[in-house]
Coordinates of C-alpha atoms in Angstrom, one line a residue:
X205 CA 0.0 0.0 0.0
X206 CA 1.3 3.7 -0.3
X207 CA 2.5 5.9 2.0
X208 CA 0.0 9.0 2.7
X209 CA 2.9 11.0 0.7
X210 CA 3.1 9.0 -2.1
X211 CA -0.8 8.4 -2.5
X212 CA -2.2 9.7 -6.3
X213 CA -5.9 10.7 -6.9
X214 CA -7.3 8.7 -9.6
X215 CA -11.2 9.4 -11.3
X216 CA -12.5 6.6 -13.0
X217 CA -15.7 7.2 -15.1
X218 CA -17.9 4.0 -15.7
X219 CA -17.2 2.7 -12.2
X220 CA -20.3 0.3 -11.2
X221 CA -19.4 -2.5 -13.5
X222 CA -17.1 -4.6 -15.6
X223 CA -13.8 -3.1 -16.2
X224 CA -14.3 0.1 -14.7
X225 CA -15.2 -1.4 -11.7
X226 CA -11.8 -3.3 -11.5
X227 CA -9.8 -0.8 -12.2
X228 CA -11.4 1.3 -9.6
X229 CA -10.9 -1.6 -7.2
X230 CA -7.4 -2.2 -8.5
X231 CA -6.2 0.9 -7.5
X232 CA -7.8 1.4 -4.3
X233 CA -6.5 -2.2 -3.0
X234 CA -2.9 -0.1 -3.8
X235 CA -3.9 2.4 -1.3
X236 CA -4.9 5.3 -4.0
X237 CA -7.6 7.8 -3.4
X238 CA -10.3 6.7 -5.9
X239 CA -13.0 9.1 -7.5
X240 CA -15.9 7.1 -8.7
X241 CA -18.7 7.8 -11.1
X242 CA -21.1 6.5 -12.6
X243 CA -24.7 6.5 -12.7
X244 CA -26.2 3.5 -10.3
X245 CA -25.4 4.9 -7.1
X246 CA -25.7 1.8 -5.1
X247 CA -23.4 -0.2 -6.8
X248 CA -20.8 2.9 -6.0
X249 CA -21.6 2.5 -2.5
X250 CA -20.4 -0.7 -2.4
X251 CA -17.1 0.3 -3.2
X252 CA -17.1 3.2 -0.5
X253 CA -18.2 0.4 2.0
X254 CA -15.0 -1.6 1.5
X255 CA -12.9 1.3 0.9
X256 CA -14.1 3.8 2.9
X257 CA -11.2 5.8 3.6
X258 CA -10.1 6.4 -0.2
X259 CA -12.7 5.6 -2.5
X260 CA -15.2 8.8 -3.1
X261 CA -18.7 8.4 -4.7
X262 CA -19.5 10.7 -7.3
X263 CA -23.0 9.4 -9.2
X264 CA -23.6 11.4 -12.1
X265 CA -25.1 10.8 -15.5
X266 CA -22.4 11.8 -17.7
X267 CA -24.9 12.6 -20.6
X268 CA -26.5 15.3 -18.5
X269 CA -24.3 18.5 -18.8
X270 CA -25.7 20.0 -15.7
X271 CA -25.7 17.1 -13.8
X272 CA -21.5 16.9 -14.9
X273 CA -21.0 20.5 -13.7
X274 CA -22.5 19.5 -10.3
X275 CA -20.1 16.7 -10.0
X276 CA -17.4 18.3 -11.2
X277 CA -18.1 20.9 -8.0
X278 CA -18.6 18.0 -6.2
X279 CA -14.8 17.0 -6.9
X280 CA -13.1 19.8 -6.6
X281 CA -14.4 20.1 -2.7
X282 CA -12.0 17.0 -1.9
X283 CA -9.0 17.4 -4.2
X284 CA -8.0 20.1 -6.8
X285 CA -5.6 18.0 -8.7
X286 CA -6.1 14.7 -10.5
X287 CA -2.9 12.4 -11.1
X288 CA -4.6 10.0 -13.2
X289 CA -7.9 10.3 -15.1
X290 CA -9.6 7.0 -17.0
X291 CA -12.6 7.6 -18.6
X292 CA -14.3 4.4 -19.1
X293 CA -18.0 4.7 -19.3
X294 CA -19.4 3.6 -22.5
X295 CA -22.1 1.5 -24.2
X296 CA -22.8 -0.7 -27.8
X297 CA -25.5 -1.0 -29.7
X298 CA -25.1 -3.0 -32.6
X299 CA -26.7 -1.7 -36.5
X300 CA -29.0 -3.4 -38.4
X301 CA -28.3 -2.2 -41.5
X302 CA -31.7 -3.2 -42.9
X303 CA -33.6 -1.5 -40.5
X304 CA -31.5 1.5 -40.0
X305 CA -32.5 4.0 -37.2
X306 CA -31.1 7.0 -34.8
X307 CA -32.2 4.9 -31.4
X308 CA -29.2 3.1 -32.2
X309 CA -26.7 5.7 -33.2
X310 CA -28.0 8.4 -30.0
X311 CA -27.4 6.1 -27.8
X312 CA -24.1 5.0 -28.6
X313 CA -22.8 8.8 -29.2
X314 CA -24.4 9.8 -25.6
X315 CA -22.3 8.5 -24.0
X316 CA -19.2 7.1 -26.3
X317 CA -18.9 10.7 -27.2
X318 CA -21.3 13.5 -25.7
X319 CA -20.1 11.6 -21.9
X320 CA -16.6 11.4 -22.9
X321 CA -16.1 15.5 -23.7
X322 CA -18.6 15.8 -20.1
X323 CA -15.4 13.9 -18.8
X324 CA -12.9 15.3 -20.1
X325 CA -14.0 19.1 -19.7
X326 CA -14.4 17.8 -15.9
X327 CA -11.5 16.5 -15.6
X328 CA -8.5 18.5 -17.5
X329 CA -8.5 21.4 -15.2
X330 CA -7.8 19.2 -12.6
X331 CA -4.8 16.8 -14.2
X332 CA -3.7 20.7 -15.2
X333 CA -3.1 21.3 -11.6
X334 CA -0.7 18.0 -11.4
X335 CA 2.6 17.6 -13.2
X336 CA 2.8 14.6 -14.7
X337 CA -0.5 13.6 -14.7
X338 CA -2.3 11.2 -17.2
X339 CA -5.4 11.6 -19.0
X340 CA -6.3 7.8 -20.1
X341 CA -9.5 7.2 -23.0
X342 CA -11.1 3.9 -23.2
X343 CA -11.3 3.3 -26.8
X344 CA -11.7 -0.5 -28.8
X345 CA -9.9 -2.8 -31.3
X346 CA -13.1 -2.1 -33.2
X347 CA -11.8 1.6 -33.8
X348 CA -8.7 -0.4 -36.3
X349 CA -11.0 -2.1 -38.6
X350 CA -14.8 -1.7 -40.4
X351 CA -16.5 -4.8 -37.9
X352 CA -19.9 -6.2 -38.7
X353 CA -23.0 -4.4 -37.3
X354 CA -20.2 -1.8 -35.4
X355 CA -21.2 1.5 -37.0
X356 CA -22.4 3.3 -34.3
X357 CA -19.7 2.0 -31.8
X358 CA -17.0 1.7 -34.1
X359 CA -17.6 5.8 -35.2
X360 CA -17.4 6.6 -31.8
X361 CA -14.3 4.9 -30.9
X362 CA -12.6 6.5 -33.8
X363 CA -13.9 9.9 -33.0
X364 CA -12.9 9.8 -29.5
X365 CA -9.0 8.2 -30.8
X366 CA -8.9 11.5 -33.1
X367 CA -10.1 14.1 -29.8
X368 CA -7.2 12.6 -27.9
X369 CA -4.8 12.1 -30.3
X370 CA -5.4 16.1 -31.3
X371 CA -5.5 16.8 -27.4
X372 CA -2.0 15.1 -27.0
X373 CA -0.5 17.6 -30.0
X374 CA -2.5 20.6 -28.2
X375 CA -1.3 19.7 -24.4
X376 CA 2.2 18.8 -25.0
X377 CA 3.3 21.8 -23.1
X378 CA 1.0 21.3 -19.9
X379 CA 2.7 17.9 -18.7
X380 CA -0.3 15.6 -19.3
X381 CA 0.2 12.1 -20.6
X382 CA -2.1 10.7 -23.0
X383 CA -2.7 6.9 -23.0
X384 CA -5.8 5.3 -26.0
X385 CA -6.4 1.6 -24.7
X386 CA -7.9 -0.8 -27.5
X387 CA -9.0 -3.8 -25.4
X388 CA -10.4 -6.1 -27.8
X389 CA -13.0 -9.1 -26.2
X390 CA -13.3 -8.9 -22.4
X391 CA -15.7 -10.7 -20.7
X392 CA -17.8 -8.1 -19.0
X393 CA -21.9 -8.1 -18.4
X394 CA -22.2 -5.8 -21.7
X395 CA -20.1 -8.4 -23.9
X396 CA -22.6 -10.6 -22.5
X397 CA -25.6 -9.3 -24.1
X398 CA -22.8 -10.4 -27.5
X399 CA -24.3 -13.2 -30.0
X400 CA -21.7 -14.0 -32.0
X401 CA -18.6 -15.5 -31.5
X402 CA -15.7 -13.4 -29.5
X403 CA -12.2 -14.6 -30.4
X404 CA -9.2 -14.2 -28.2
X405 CA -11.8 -12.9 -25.2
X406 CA -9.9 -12.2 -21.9
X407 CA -11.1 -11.7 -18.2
X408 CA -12.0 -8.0 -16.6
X409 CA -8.9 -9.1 -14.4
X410 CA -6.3 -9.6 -17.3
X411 CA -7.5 -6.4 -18.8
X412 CA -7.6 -4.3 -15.6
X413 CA -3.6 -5.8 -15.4
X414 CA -2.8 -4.9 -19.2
X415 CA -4.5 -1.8 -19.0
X416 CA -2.6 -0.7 -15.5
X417 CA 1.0 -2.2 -16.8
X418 CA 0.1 0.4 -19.6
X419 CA -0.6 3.2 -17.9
X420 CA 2.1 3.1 -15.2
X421 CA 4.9 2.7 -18.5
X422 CA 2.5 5.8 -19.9
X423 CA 2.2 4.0 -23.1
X424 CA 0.3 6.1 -26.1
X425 CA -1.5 3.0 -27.2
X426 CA -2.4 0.2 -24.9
X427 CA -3.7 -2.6 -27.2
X428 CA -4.3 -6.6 -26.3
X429 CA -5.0 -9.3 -26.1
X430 CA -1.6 -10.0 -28.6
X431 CA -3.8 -12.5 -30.7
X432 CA -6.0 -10.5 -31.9
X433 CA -4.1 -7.2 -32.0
X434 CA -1.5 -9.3 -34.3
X435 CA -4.2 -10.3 -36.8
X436 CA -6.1 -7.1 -37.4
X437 CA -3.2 -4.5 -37.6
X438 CA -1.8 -6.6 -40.4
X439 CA -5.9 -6.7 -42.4
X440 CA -5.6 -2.7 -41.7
X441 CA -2.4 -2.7 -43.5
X442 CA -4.2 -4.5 -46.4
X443 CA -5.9 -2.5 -49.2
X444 CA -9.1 -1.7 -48.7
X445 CA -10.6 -3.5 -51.1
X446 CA -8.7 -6.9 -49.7
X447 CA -9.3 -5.7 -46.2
X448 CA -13.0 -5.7 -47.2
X449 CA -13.6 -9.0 -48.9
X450 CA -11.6 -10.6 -46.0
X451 CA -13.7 -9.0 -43.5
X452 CA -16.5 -10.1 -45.6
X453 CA -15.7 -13.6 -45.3
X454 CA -15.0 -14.0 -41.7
X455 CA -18.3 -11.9 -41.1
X456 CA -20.7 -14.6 -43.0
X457 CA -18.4 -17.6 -41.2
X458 CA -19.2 -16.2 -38.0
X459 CA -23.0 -15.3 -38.5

């Protein structure tokens, strides 16, 4: 456990389930001081119960702008610094082409994209006030390649990769890190709801320990598990039009 001295404030958005929820409890078994949002407030009060000295419960819906600006209030009356800020909370809805619609599409960006900017505007001041502090984005392996039914997820994965990416050229003199993990299959209660084959899947544990291993060597991209990283960077360096068919074919194997 750390020393009171060498203790870091962590946030981590998405924190009632799944990995969020054991990254949160990963760091607080280390001794950190753990910020915790999400929306279900009881399941954040769990984690207070066992870690009632360093874990804070922030509930917020990070949708709701108003709602953020309370929390972010709500924040900055126990710390005015952030070392480490890993914003986790997202969603997927998968596209039926055939029956296209927004429900789909609005639900997705909510919170892939509308929460993560709530986030981040919450947050920055904050890891601004901390040298060496790292800002740490969620992202997918979907956010490498065109995956079946993944239009609404997969466009807000990339779009959040391109805000960070442009955030680590804007910040590069205010001493913030910038991490973009790419977890591919993790077994999770939202990759539960998944119908279709998930190759190469790995526990919440393994990716809370990839994820953590990355973000203490500050890595720019965090990417596993190695299977499955190995096979779709080299269909992205493909043409397109072979990077298509091929994408094709293992999407009518697996339906």
């Amino acid at each position: 456990m750390n020393t009171p001295s060498a203790q870091r404030t962590i946030l981590v958005t998405g924190a009632s389930s799944g990995i969020g929820r054991d990254l949160a409890m990963a760091y607080l078994a280390q001794g950190e001081k753990v910020f915790v949002l999400a929306r279900s407030a009881p399941a954040l009060a769990e984690l207070v119960s066992a870690y009632p000295e360093t874990c804070i419960s922030i509930p917020v819906d990070l949708t709701d702008d108003s709602d953020c600006k309370k929390a972010a209030e709500n924040i900055a009356l126990h710390s005015n610094h952030l070392d480490i800020a890993i914003l986790n909370a997202g969603t997927c809805e998968y596209v039926d082409v055939n029956h296209l619609s927004m429900e789909a599409f609005d639900k997705v960006m909510a919170i892939n994209w509308r929460g993560v900017l709530n986030s981040l505007m919450m947050c920055l001041p904050l890891l601004r006030n901390k040298k060496g502090s790292q800002l740490v984005a969620i992202s997918s392996m979907a956010s490498v390649l065109p995956m079946p039914r993944s239009q609404a997820y997969g466009a807000s994965k990339i779009a959040l990769e391109y805000l960070f990416n442009s955030l680590r050229v804007d910040l590069v003199g205010a001493g913030i890190d910038i991490s973009i993990v790419r977890p591919g299959f993790v077994a999770t209660p939202l990759t539960q709801r998944n119908d279709f084959p998930m190759p190469f899947i790995v526990n919440s544990q393994t990716a809370v320990r990839k994820i953590t291993e990355g973000i203490a060597k500050r890595k720019w991209i965090i990417a596993f598990p190695w299977q499955l990283v190995s096979f779709m960077y080299f269909i992205a360096c493909l043409p397109l039009k072979w990077q298509t068919s091929l994408l094709q074919k293992i999407s009518r194997n697996s339906g």
